[in-house]
């Protein structure tokens, strides 16, 4: 909450989603914010400009269950719920109120979450008013990337590619238990995906160093129901947004 009073009305609102950190309870990000850490130089100007900032963890990270990584519907609703919670907190602990209008922002997984939050707001949170969406390095078509995964696929020059794929498959096991993800995996693949449920990004990156996605699978992921299920959960909508979008993309992405 800004230390200055809002200018000419209620506080403005910014909802932020963090990038991929892992699925385990120890992989939280937001409990380390606001403590002179890596995010302070970026968030400081927003606070000085009079924005109340809310940063959510995603369902299952630091809370009950396992995080369904990549499930845009879940992540978007997590962000919207955080705006509702922050508005309540502002009214309880200050003499001011936070606006119904809000901006979303985030990078990587947070960028996907930011877009889903803006898209879902009219139906899921009609009590709120989305006024802008910003998103960086958004994974827009995860299923198409994984559709190319098959036995023998050689390593690709993308940092932590195996880690990323393992998180996506671990998340799908949580959100769609009807899809037998293990039936696609080799014994090594099953171990890597099981580890993905608890190992945070840096540790899973070290654990999968030198592996290729082709070593994880016993048959192409494009066979059977896996890719359609993944598409339904992760594909970012291309229309139906109620507000302008600023989309930023980087070289590796």
Tab-separated table of C-alpha atoms in Angstrom:
chain	number	residue	atom	x	y	z
A	1	UNK	CA	0.000	0.000	0.000
A	2	UNK	CA	1.510	3.381	-0.922
A	3	UNK	CA	2.669	5.599	1.907
A	4	UNK	CA	1.053	8.594	0.202
A	5	UNK	CA	-2.682	9.242	0.064
A	6	UNK	CA	-4.449	8.561	-3.254
A	7	UNK	CA	-4.714	11.508	-5.597
A	8	UNK	CA	-8.241	12.662	-6.287
A	9	UNK	CA	-10.137	9.519	-5.335
A	10	UNK	CA	-9.349	5.899	-4.569
A	11	UNK	CA	-5.989	4.159	-4.849
A	12	UNK	CA	-5.206	2.652	-8.221
A	13	UNK	CA	-4.633	-1.117	-8.325
A	14	UNK	CA	-1.894	-3.257	-9.913
A	15	UNK	CA	-2.119	-7.065	-9.815
A	16	UNK	CA	1.178	-8.811	-10.556
A	17	UNK	CA	1.857	-12.463	-11.351
A	18	UNK	CA	5.331	-13.927	-10.842
A	19	UNK	CA	7.139	-16.061	-13.379
A	20	UNK	CA	7.882	-19.766	-13.133
A	21	UNK	CA	9.372	-20.637	-9.739
A	22	UNK	CA	8.293	-24.249	-9.331
A	23	UNK	CA	5.312	-26.197	-8.051
A	24	UNK	CA	6.401	-27.050	-4.511
A	25	UNK	CA	5.418	-25.285	-1.301
A	26	UNK	CA	8.957	-23.968	-0.857
A	27	UNK	CA	8.881	-22.294	-4.294
A	28	UNK	CA	7.055	-19.170	-3.137
A	29	UNK	CA	8.127	-15.756	-4.433
A	30	UNK	CA	5.811	-13.195	-2.899
A	31	UNK	CA	6.877	-13.745	0.717
A	32	UNK	CA	10.311	-12.372	-0.240
A	33	UNK	CA	9.008	-9.152	-1.776
A	34	UNK	CA	9.199	-5.756	-0.141
A	35	UNK	CA	12.332	-6.661	1.810
A	36	UNK	CA	14.981	-4.752	-0.166
A	37	UNK	CA	15.180	-7.620	-2.615
A	38	UNK	CA	15.356	-8.013	-6.379
A	39	UNK	CA	11.872	-6.640	-7.112
A	40	UNK	CA	12.008	-3.434	-5.095
A	41	UNK	CA	13.566	-1.250	-7.787
A	42	UNK	CA	10.833	-2.280	-10.225
A	43	UNK	CA	7.883	-2.020	-7.852
A	44	UNK	CA	8.994	1.177	-6.121
A	45	UNK	CA	7.876	3.524	-8.928
A	46	UNK	CA	4.401	1.937	-8.955
A	47	UNK	CA	4.014	2.586	-5.249
A	48	UNK	CA	5.290	6.156	-5.643
A	49	UNK	CA	2.733	6.653	-8.412
A	50	UNK	CA	-0.005	5.725	-5.956
A	51	UNK	CA	-0.783	2.144	-6.931
A	52	UNK	CA	-1.770	-0.504	-4.411
A	53	UNK	CA	0.138	-3.600	-5.492
A	54	UNK	CA	-0.999	-7.161	-5.001
A	55	UNK	CA	1.124	-10.197	-5.868
A	56	UNK	CA	-0.419	-13.631	-5.517
A	57	UNK	CA	1.014	-17.077	-5.234
A	58	UNK	CA	-0.699	-19.592	-7.485
A	59	UNK	CA	-2.949	-22.297	-6.068
A	60	UNK	CA	-0.891	-25.116	-4.534
A	61	UNK	CA	2.332	-23.123	-4.039
A	62	UNK	CA	2.671	-22.626	-0.300
A	63	UNK	CA	-0.877	-23.881	0.176
A	64	UNK	CA	-2.970	-27.049	-0.050
A	65	UNK	CA	-2.501	-29.423	-2.970
A	66	UNK	CA	-0.082	-29.329	-5.918
A	67	UNK	CA	-0.003	-26.399	-8.301
A	68	UNK	CA	-1.607	-27.139	-11.724
A	69	UNK	CA	1.174	-25.354	-13.604
A	70	UNK	CA	0.060	-23.755	-16.870
A	71	UNK	CA	-3.663	-23.850	-16.106
A	72	UNK	CA	-4.503	-20.329	-17.216
A	73	UNK	CA	-8.000	-20.369	-15.768
A	74	UNK	CA	-6.714	-21.145	-12.270
A	75	UNK	CA	-3.861	-18.634	-12.435
A	76	UNK	CA	-6.048	-15.850	-13.801
A	77	UNK	CA	-8.638	-16.369	-11.069
A	78	UNK	CA	-5.858	-16.351	-8.458
A	79	UNK	CA	-4.867	-12.867	-9.650
A	80	UNK	CA	-8.453	-11.605	-9.602
A	81	UNK	CA	-8.985	-12.981	-6.101
A	82	UNK	CA	-5.858	-11.164	-4.970
A	83	UNK	CA	-7.320	-7.855	-6.172
A	84	UNK	CA	-10.485	-8.518	-4.179
A	85	UNK	CA	-8.437	-9.400	-1.112
A	86	UNK	CA	-6.234	-6.315	-1.452
A	87	UNK	CA	-9.246	-4.005	-1.696
A	88	UNK	CA	-10.552	-5.461	1.573
A	89	UNK	CA	-7.173	-5.034	3.269
A	90	UNK	CA	-6.836	-1.400	2.160
A	91	UNK	CA	-10.230	-0.511	3.609
A	92	UNK	CA	-9.481	-2.331	6.881
A	93	UNK	CA	-6.046	-0.849	7.514
A	94	UNK	CA	-6.136	2.636	5.988
A	95	UNK	CA	-8.484	5.605	5.794
A	96	UNK	CA	-8.769	5.147	2.039
A	97	UNK	CA	-10.231	2.759	-0.462
A	98	UNK	CA	-8.783	0.938	-3.467
A	99	UNK	CA	-10.417	1.373	-6.826
A	100	UNK	CA	-12.523	-1.273	-8.565
A	101	UNK	CA	-10.360	-0.570	-11.611
A	102	UNK	CA	-7.121	-2.513	-11.894
A	103	UNK	CA	-4.175	-3.237	-14.188
A	104	UNK	CA	-2.588	-6.684	-14.497
A	105	UNK	CA	1.080	-7.394	-15.158
A	106	UNK	CA	3.497	-10.309	-15.150
A	107	UNK	CA	6.197	-12.144	-17.053
A	108	UNK	CA	6.425	-15.732	-18.327
A	109	UNK	CA	3.916	-17.710	-16.255
A	110	UNK	CA	2.854	-14.370	-14.816
A	111	UNK	CA	2.308	-13.007	-18.301
A	112	UNK	CA	0.000	-15.897	-19.110
A	113	UNK	CA	-1.788	-15.281	-15.803
A	114	UNK	CA	-2.076	-11.559	-16.522
A	115	UNK	CA	-3.800	-12.172	-19.850
A	116	UNK	CA	-6.147	-14.776	-18.407
A	117	UNK	CA	-7.051	-12.457	-15.510
A	118	UNK	CA	-7.989	-9.672	-17.894
A	119	UNK	CA	-9.948	-12.043	-20.109
A	120	UNK	CA	-11.820	-13.681	-17.209
A	121	UNK	CA	-12.603	-10.496	-15.300
A	122	UNK	CA	-16.017	-9.702	-16.861
A	123	UNK	CA	-17.396	-13.183	-16.103
A	124	UNK	CA	-15.499	-14.180	-12.945
A	125	UNK	CA	-15.141	-10.790	-11.239
A	126	UNK	CA	-17.892	-8.421	-12.448
A	127	UNK	CA	-17.319	-6.451	-9.248
A	128	UNK	CA	-13.951	-5.341	-10.674
A	129	UNK	CA	-13.108	-3.204	-13.716
A	130	UNK	CA	-10.061	-4.191	-15.833
A	131	UNK	CA	-8.495	-1.059	-17.298
A	132	UNK	CA	-5.240	-2.426	-18.747
A	133	UNK	CA	-3.243	-5.614	-19.282
A	134	UNK	CA	0.541	-5.838	-19.545
A	135	UNK	CA	2.304	-9.139	-20.171
A	136	UNK	CA	5.900	-10.098	-20.910
A	137	UNK	CA	7.377	-13.285	-22.409
A	138	UNK	CA	4.014	-15.023	-22.558
A	139	UNK	CA	3.839	-18.777	-23.263
A	140	UNK	CA	0.927	-18.500	-25.680
A	141	UNK	CA	0.854	-21.981	-27.211
A	142	UNK	CA	2.431	-24.476	-24.838
A	143	UNK	CA	0.634	-27.446	-26.397
A	144	UNK	CA	2.130	-26.824	-29.845
A	145	UNK	CA	5.613	-26.841	-28.342
A	146	UNK	CA	5.029	-30.123	-26.519
A	147	UNK	CA	3.368	-31.720	-29.552
A	148	UNK	CA	6.847	-32.029	-31.075
A	149	UNK	CA	8.178	-34.044	-28.130
A	150	UNK	CA	8.849	-37.667	-29.068
A	151	UNK	CA	11.422	-40.386	-28.291
A	152	UNK	CA	14.841	-39.521	-29.629
A	153	UNK	CA	14.242	-35.784	-30.035
A	154	UNK	CA	17.702	-34.225	-29.576
A	155	UNK	CA	18.490	-31.434	-27.119
A	156	UNK	CA	17.476	-27.916	-28.147
A	157	UNK	CA	19.347	-24.705	-27.398
A	158	UNK	CA	16.750	-23.307	-25.004
A	159	UNK	CA	17.758	-22.811	-21.358
A	160	UNK	CA	15.997	-25.166	-18.926
A	161	UNK	CA	13.792	-26.644	-21.659
A	162	UNK	CA	13.532	-30.035	-19.915
A	163	UNK	CA	12.652	-28.326	-16.644
A	164	UNK	CA	9.881	-26.393	-18.329
A	165	UNK	CA	8.434	-29.479	-20.024
A	166	UNK	CA	8.562	-31.402	-16.733
A	167	UNK	CA	6.578	-28.645	-14.987
A	168	UNK	CA	3.947	-28.612	-17.721
A	169	UNK	CA	3.489	-32.389	-17.526
A	170	UNK	CA	3.431	-32.363	-13.715
A	171	UNK	CA	0.795	-29.642	-13.815
A	172	UNK	CA	-1.321	-31.606	-16.272
A	173	UNK	CA	-1.223	-34.635	-13.966
A	174	UNK	CA	-2.784	-32.449	-11.273
A	175	UNK	CA	-5.447	-30.726	-13.353
A	176	UNK	CA	-6.362	-33.662	-15.588
A	177	UNK	CA	-5.926	-36.925	-13.683
A	178	UNK	CA	-8.056	-38.578	-16.355
A	179	UNK	CA	-5.128	-38.183	-18.770
A	180	UNK	CA	-2.632	-40.963	-18.043
A	181	UNK	CA	0.484	-38.813	-18.304
A	182	UNK	CA	2.704	-41.591	-16.942
A	183	UNK	CA	1.793	-43.800	-19.917
A	184	UNK	CA	3.747	-41.373	-22.128
A	185	UNK	CA	6.878	-41.432	-19.968
A	186	UNK	CA	9.968	-43.569	-19.629
A	187	UNK	CA	11.108	-44.559	-16.122
A	188	UNK	CA	13.485	-41.594	-16.249
A	189	UNK	CA	10.651	-39.348	-17.395
A	190	UNK	CA	8.419	-40.451	-14.547
A	191	UNK	CA	11.150	-39.590	-12.036
A	192	UNK	CA	11.805	-36.184	-13.595
A	193	UNK	CA	8.098	-35.304	-13.629
A	194	UNK	CA	7.652	-36.539	-10.057
A	195	UNK	CA	10.622	-34.414	-8.962
A	196	UNK	CA	9.015	-31.443	-10.717
A	197	UNK	CA	6.251	-31.449	-8.103
A	198	UNK	CA	8.688	-30.391	-5.381
A	199	UNK	CA	11.969	-29.113	-6.880
A	200	UNK	CA	12.016	-25.363	-7.466
A	201	UNK	CA	13.246	-23.921	-10.744
A	202	UNK	CA	16.996	-23.667	-10.013
A	203	UNK	CA	17.182	-27.143	-8.449
A	204	UNK	CA	15.100	-28.807	-11.151
A	205	UNK	CA	17.300	-27.094	-13.724
A	206	UNK	CA	20.409	-28.625	-12.151
A	207	UNK	CA	18.736	-32.028	-11.816
A	208	UNK	CA	17.796	-32.125	-15.525
A	209	UNK	CA	21.041	-30.677	-16.884
A	210	UNK	CA	22.315	-32.749	-19.789
A	211	UNK	CA	18.971	-34.439	-20.434
A	212	UNK	CA	16.825	-34.067	-23.524
A	213	UNK	CA	13.033	-34.208	-23.694
A	214	UNK	CA	13.376	-37.221	-25.987
A	215	UNK	CA	14.732	-39.205	-23.047
A	216	UNK	CA	11.620	-38.506	-20.977
A	217	UNK	CA	8.999	-40.018	-23.273
A	218	UNK	CA	8.262	-43.526	-24.494
A	219	UNK	CA	5.875	-42.383	-27.244
A	220	UNK	CA	5.073	-39.062	-28.963
A	221	UNK	CA	3.057	-36.676	-26.828
A	222	UNK	CA	0.986	-35.921	-29.934
A	223	UNK	CA	-0.613	-39.359	-29.699
A	224	UNK	CA	-3.894	-39.709	-27.854
A	225	UNK	CA	-5.644	-37.145	-25.611
A	226	UNK	CA	-2.692	-35.373	-23.987
A	227	UNK	CA	-2.193	-32.454	-26.405
A	228	UNK	CA	-5.924	-31.633	-26.763
A	229	UNK	CA	-6.210	-31.580	-22.967
A	230	UNK	CA	-3.157	-29.344	-22.679
A	231	UNK	CA	-4.515	-27.016	-25.361
A	232	UNK	CA	-7.791	-26.600	-23.495
A	233	UNK	CA	-5.994	-25.537	-20.320
A	234	UNK	CA	-3.050	-23.470	-21.499
A	235	UNK	CA	-3.937	-21.786	-24.807
A	236	UNK	CA	-4.155	-18.023	-24.336
A	237	UNK	CA	-7.394	-16.579	-25.784
A	238	UNK	CA	-6.834	-14.422	-28.872
A	239	UNK	CA	-10.027	-12.371	-28.577
A	240	UNK	CA	-12.596	-11.236	-26.038
A	241	UNK	CA	-10.448	-8.848	-24.000
A	242	UNK	CA	-12.259	-5.874	-22.445
A	243	UNK	CA	-9.247	-3.581	-22.248
A	244	UNK	CA	-6.042	-2.615	-24.138
A	245	UNK	CA	-3.035	-4.958	-23.940
A	246	UNK	CA	0.686	-4.176	-23.892
A	247	UNK	CA	2.509	-7.345	-24.953
A	248	UNK	CA	6.304	-7.626	-24.755
A	249	UNK	CA	8.345	-10.557	-26.008
A	250	UNK	CA	12.051	-11.443	-25.738
A	251	UNK	CA	14.518	-13.243	-27.995
A	252	UNK	CA	14.554	-16.708	-26.370
A	253	UNK	CA	10.793	-16.577	-25.868
